[in-house]
Backbone as JSON, one array per atom type, in Angstrom:
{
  "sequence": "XXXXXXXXXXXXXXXXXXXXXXXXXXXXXXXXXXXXXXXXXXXXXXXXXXXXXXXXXXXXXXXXXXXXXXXXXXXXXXXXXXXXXXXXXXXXXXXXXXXXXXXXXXXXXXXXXXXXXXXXXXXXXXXXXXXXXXXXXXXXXXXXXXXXXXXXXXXXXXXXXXXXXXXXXXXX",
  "N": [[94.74, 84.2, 93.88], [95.84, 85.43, 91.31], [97.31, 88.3, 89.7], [98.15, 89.51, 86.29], [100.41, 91.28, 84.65], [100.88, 92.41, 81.13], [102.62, 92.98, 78.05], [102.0, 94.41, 75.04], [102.5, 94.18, 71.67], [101.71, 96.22, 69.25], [102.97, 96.38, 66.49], [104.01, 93.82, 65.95], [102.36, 92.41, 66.66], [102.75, 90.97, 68.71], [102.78, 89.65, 72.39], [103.96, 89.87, 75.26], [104.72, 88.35, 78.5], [104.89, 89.83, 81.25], [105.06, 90.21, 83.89], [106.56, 87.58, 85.23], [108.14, 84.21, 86.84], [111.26, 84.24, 88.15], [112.92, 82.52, 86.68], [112.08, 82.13, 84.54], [109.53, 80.6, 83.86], [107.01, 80.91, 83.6], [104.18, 82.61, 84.92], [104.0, 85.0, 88.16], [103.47, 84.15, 91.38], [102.42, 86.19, 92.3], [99.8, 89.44, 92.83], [100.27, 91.67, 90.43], [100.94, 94.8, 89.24], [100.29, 98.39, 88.37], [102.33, 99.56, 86.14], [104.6, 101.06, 84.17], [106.6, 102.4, 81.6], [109.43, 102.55, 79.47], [109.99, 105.33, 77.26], [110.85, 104.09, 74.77], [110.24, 101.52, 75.08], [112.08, 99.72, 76.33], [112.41, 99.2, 79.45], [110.27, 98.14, 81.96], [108.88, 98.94, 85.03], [106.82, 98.12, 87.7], [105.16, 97.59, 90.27], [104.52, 94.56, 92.82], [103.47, 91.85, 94.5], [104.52, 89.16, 94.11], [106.47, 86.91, 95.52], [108.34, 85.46, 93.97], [109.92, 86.91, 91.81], [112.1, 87.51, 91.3], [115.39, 85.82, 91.75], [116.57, 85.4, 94.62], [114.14, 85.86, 96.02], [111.89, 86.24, 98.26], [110.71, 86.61, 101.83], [107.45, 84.85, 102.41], [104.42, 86.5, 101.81], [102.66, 88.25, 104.41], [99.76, 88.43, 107.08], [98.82, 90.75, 106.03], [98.64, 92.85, 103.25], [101.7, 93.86, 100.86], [103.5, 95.4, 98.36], [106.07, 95.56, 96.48], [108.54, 97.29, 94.3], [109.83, 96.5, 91.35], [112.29, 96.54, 88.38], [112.0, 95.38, 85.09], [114.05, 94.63, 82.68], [113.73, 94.73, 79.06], [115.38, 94.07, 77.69], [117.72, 92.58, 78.27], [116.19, 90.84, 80.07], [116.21, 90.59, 82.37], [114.87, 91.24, 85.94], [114.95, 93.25, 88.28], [114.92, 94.26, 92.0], [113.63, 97.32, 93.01], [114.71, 98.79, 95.46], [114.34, 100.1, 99.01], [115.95, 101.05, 100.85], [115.97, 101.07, 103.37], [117.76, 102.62, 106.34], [119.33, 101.53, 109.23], [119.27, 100.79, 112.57], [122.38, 101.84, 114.29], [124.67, 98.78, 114.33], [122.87, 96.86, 113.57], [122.72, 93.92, 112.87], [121.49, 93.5, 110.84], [122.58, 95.89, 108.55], [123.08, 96.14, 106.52], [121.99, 94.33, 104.59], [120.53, 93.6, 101.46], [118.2, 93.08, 100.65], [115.68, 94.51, 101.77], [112.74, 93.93, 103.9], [110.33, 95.6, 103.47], [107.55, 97.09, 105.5], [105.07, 98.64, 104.39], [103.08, 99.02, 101.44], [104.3, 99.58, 97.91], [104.1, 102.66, 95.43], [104.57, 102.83, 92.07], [105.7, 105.73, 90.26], [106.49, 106.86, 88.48], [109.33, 106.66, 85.79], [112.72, 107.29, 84.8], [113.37, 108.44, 81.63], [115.3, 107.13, 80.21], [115.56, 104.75, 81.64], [116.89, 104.64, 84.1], [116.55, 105.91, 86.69], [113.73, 105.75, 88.93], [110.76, 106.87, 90.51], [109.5, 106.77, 92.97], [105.98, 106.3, 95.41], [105.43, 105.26, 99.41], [102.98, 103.74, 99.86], [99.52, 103.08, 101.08], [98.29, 100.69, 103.04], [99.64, 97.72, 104.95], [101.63, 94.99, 106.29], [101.65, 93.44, 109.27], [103.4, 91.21, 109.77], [105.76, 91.99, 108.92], [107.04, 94.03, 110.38], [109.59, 95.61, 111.68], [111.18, 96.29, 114.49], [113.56, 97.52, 114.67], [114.64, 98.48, 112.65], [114.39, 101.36, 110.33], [111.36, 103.13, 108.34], [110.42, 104.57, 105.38], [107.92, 107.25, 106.03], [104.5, 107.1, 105.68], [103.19, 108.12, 103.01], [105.94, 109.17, 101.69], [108.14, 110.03, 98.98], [110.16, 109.02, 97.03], [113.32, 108.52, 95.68], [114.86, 105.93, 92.89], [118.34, 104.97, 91.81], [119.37, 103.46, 89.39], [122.21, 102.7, 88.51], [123.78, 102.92, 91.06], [121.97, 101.6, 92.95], [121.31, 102.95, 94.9], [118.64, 104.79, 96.98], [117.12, 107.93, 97.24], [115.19, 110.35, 99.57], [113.0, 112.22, 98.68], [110.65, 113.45, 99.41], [109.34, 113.54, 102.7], [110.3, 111.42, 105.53], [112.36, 109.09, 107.24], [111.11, 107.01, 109.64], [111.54, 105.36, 112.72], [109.55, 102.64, 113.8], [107.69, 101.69, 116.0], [107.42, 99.14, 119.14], [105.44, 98.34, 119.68], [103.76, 98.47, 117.79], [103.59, 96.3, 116.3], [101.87, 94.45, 117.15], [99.08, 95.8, 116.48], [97.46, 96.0, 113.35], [97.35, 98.63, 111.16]],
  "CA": [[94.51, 84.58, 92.51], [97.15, 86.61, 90.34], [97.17, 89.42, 88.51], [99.51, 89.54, 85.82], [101.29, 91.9, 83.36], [101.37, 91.8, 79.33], [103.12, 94.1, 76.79], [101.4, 93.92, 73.78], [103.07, 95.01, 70.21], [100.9, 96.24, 68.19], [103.56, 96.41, 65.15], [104.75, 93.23, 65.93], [101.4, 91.53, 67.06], [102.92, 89.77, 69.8], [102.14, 89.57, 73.72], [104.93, 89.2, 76.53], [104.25, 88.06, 79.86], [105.87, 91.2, 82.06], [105.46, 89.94, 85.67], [107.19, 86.43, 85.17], [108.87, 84.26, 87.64], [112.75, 84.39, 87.85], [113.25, 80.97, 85.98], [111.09, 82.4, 83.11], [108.58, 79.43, 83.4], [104.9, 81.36, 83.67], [103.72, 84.05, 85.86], [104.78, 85.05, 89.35], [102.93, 84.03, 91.96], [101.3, 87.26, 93.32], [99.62, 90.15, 91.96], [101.21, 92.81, 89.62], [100.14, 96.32, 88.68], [100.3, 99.82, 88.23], [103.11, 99.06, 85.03], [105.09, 102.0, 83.45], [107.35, 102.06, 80.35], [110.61, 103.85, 78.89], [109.33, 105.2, 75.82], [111.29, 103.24, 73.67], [109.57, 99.9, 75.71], [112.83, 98.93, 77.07], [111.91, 99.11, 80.5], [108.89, 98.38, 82.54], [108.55, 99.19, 86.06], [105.9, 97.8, 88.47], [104.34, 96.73, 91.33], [104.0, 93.2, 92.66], [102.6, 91.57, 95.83], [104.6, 88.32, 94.17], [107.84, 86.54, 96.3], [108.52, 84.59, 92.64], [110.34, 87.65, 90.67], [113.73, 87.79, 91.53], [116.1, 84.74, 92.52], [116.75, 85.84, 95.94], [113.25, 85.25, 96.42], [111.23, 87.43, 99.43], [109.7, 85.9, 102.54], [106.17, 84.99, 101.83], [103.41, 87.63, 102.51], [102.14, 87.4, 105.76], [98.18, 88.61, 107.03], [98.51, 92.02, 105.24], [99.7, 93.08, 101.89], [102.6, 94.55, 100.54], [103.52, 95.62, 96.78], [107.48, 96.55, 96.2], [108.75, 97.81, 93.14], [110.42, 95.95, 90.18], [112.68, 97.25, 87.41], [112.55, 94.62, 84.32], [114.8, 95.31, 81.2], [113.45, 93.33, 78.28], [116.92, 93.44, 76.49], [118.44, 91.4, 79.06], [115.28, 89.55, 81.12], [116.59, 90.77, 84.0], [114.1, 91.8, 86.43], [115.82, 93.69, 89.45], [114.1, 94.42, 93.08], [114.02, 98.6, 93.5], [115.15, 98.93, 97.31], [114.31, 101.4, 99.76], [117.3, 101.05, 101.52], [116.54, 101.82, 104.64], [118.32, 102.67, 107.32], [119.24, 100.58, 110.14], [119.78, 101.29, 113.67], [123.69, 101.67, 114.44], [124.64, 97.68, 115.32], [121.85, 95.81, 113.43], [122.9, 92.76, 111.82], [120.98, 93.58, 108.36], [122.53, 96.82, 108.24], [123.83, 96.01, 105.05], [120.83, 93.46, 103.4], [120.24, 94.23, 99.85], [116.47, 92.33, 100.6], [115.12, 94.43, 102.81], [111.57, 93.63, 103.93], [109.38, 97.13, 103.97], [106.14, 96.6, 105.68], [104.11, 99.02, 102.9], [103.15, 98.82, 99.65], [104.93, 101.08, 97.08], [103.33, 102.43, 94.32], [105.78, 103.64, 91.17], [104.55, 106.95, 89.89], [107.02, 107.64, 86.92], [110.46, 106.37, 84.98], [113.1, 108.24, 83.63], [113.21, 107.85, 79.85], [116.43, 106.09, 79.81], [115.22, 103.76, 82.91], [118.04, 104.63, 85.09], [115.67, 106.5, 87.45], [112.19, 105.29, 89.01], [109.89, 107.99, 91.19], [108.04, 105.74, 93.49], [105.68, 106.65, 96.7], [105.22, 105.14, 100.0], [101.29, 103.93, 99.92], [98.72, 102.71, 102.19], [98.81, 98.96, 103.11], [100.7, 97.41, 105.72], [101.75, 93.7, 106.75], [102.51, 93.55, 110.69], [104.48, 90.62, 110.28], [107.08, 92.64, 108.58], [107.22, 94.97, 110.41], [111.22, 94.96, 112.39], [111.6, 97.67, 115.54], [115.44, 97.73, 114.73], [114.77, 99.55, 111.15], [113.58, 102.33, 110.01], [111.13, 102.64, 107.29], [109.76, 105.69, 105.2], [106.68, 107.4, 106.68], [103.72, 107.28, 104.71], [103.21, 109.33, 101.44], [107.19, 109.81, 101.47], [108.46, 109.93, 97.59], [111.38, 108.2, 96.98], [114.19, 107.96, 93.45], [116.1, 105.06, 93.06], [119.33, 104.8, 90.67], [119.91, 101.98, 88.97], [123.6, 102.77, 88.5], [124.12, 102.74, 92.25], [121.05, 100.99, 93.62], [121.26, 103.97, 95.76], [117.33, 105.76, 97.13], [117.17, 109.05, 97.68], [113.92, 110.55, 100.39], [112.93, 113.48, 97.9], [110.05, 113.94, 100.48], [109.04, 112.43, 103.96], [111.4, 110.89, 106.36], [112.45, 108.16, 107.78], [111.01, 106.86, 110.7], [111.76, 103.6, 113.13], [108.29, 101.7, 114.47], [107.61, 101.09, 117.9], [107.21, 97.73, 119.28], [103.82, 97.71, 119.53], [103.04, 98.75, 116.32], [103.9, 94.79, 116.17], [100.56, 93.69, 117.3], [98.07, 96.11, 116.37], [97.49, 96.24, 112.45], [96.95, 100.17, 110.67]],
  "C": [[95.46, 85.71, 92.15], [97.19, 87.37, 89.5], [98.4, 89.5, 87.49], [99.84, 90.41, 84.8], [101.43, 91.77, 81.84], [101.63, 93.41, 78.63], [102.55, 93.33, 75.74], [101.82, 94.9, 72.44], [102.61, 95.14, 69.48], [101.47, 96.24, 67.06], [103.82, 94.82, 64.66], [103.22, 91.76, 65.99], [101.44, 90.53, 67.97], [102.61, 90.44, 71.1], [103.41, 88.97, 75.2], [104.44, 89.29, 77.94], [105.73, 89.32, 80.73], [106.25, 90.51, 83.49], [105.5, 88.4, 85.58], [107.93, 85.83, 86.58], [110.19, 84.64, 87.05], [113.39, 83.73, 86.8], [112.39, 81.19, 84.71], [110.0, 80.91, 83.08], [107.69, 79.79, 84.41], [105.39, 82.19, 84.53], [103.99, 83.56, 87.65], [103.44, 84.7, 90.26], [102.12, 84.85, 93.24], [100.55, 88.67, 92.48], [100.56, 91.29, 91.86], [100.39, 93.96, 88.75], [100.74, 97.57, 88.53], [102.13, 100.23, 87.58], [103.76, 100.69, 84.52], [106.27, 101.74, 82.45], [108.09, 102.89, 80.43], [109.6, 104.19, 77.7], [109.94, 104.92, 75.01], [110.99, 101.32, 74.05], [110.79, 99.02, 76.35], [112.67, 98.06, 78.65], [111.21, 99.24, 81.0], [109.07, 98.42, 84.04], [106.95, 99.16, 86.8], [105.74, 97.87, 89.74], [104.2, 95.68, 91.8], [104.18, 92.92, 93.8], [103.73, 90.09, 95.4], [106.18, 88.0, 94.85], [108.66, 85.9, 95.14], [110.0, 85.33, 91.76], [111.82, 87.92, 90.32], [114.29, 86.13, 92.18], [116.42, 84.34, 93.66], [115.8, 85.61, 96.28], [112.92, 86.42, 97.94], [110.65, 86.37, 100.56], [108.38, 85.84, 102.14], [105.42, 86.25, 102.78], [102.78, 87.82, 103.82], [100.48, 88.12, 106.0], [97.76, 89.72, 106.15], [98.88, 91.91, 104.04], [100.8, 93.63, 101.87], [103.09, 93.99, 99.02], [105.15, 96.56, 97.08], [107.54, 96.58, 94.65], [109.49, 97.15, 92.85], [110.64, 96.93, 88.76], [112.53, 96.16, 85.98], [113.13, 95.13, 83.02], [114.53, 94.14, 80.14], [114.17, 93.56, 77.35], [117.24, 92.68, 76.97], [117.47, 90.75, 80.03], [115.15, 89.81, 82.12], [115.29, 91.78, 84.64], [115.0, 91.97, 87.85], [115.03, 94.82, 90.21], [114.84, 96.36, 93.01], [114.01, 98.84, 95.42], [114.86, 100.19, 97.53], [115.57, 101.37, 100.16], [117.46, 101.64, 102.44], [117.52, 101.83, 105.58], [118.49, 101.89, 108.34], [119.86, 101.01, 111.53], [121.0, 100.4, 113.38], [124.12, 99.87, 115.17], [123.69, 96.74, 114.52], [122.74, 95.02, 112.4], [122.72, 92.77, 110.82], [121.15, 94.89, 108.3], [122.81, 97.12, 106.44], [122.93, 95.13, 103.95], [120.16, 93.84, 102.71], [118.51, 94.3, 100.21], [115.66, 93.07, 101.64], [113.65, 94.38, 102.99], [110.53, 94.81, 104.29], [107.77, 96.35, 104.3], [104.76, 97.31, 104.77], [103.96, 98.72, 101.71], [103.76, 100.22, 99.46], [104.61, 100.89, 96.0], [104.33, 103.13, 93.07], [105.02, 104.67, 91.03], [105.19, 107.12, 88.31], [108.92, 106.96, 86.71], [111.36, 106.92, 84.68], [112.81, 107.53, 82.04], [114.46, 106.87, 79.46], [116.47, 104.7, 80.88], [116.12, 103.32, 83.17], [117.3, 104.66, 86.56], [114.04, 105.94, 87.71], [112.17, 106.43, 90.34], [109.28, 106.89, 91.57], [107.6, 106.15, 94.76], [105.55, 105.5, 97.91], [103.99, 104.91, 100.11], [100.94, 103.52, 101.53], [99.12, 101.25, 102.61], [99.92, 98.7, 104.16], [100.53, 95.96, 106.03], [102.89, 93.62, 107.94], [103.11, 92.78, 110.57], [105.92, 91.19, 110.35], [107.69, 93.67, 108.86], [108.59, 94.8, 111.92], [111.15, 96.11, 113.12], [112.49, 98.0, 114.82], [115.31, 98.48, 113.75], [113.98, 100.38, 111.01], [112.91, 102.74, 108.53], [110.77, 104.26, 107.15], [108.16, 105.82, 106.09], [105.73, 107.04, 105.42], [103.55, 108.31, 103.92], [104.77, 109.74, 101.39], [107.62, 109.53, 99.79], [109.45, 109.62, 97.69], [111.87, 108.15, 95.34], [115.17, 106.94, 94.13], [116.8, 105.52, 92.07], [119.57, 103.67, 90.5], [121.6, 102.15, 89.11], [124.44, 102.53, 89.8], [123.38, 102.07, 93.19], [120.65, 102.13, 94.75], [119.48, 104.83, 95.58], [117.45, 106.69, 97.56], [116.02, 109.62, 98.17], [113.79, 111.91, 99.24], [111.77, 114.41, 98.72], [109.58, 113.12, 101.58], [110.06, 112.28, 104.53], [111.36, 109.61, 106.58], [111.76, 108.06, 109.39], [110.87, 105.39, 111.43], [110.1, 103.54, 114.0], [108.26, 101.13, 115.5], [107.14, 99.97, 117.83], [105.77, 97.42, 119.46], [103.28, 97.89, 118.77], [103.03, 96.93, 115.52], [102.18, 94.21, 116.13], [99.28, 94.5, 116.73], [98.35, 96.75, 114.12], [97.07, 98.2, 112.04], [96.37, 99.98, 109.41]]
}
């Protein structure tokens, strides 16, 4: 069952579907929440549990949850994945993969006004499948800014830290 997203215009009296798939035909196939705006409604920034939202597409969910962050710009449609961008031990193969798979949820907190900038934390929630020795993910409660202009995240608090192999089998 799916939770889904609507902007509603009160000047205008209309109703847009926010958390869409990629292909614009209906809602994404996971839930979507905790929504923030530019204040001129350009840009909304979310939440979403769904693999649907982007073209690139996400592995599906696996026993746990996890909620990454989405930028959508409703001038241009475009809905674009906010990356942690972690780190990768020296040598890993996906040191460089745009997609990377964080095993937490992340919750936005705040926008800039020109929605260049998103403030988002590190929550609770975890899904052991996704969870990779080789990388290193934020700790919990770490705050995090992305830039749109560079895709570039910056740790504003917390650290990074890589996940031991047995954190594989036993859920948190």
């Amino acid at each position: 069952q799916a939770t889904d997203l609507f902007l509603r215009d009160r000047q205008s009296g209309t109703t847009s579907l926010i958390s869409r798939r990629h292909d614009g035909n209906g809602a994404a196939n996971g839930e979507s929440r905790a929504a923030h705006l530019t204040p001129d409604g350009r840009f909304v920034v979310f939440a979403s549990s769904a693999t649907d939202l982007i073209a690139a597409g996400l592995p599906p969910i696996g026993e746990g949850r996890r909620r990454l962050i989405y930028r959508l710009d409703r001038q241009s449609g475009e809905t674009r994945l906010i990356n942690v961008n972690r780190p990768a031990v020296p040598g890993h193969p996906f040191a460089t993969n745009d997609l990377v798979n964080l095993s937490r949820d992340l919750l936005p907190l705040q926008i800039s006004a020109d929605g260049q900038r998103v403030l988002f934390q590190v929550d609770h929630g975890r899904d052991v499948s996704l969870i990779d020795t080789n990388l290193a993910e934020p700790e919990l409660g770490s705050v995090l800014l992305w830039h749109a202009g560079t895709g570039i995240t910056d740790v504003m608090s917390g650290r990074y830290q890589t996940i031991p192999p047995e954190a594989n089998t036993t859920p948190r």
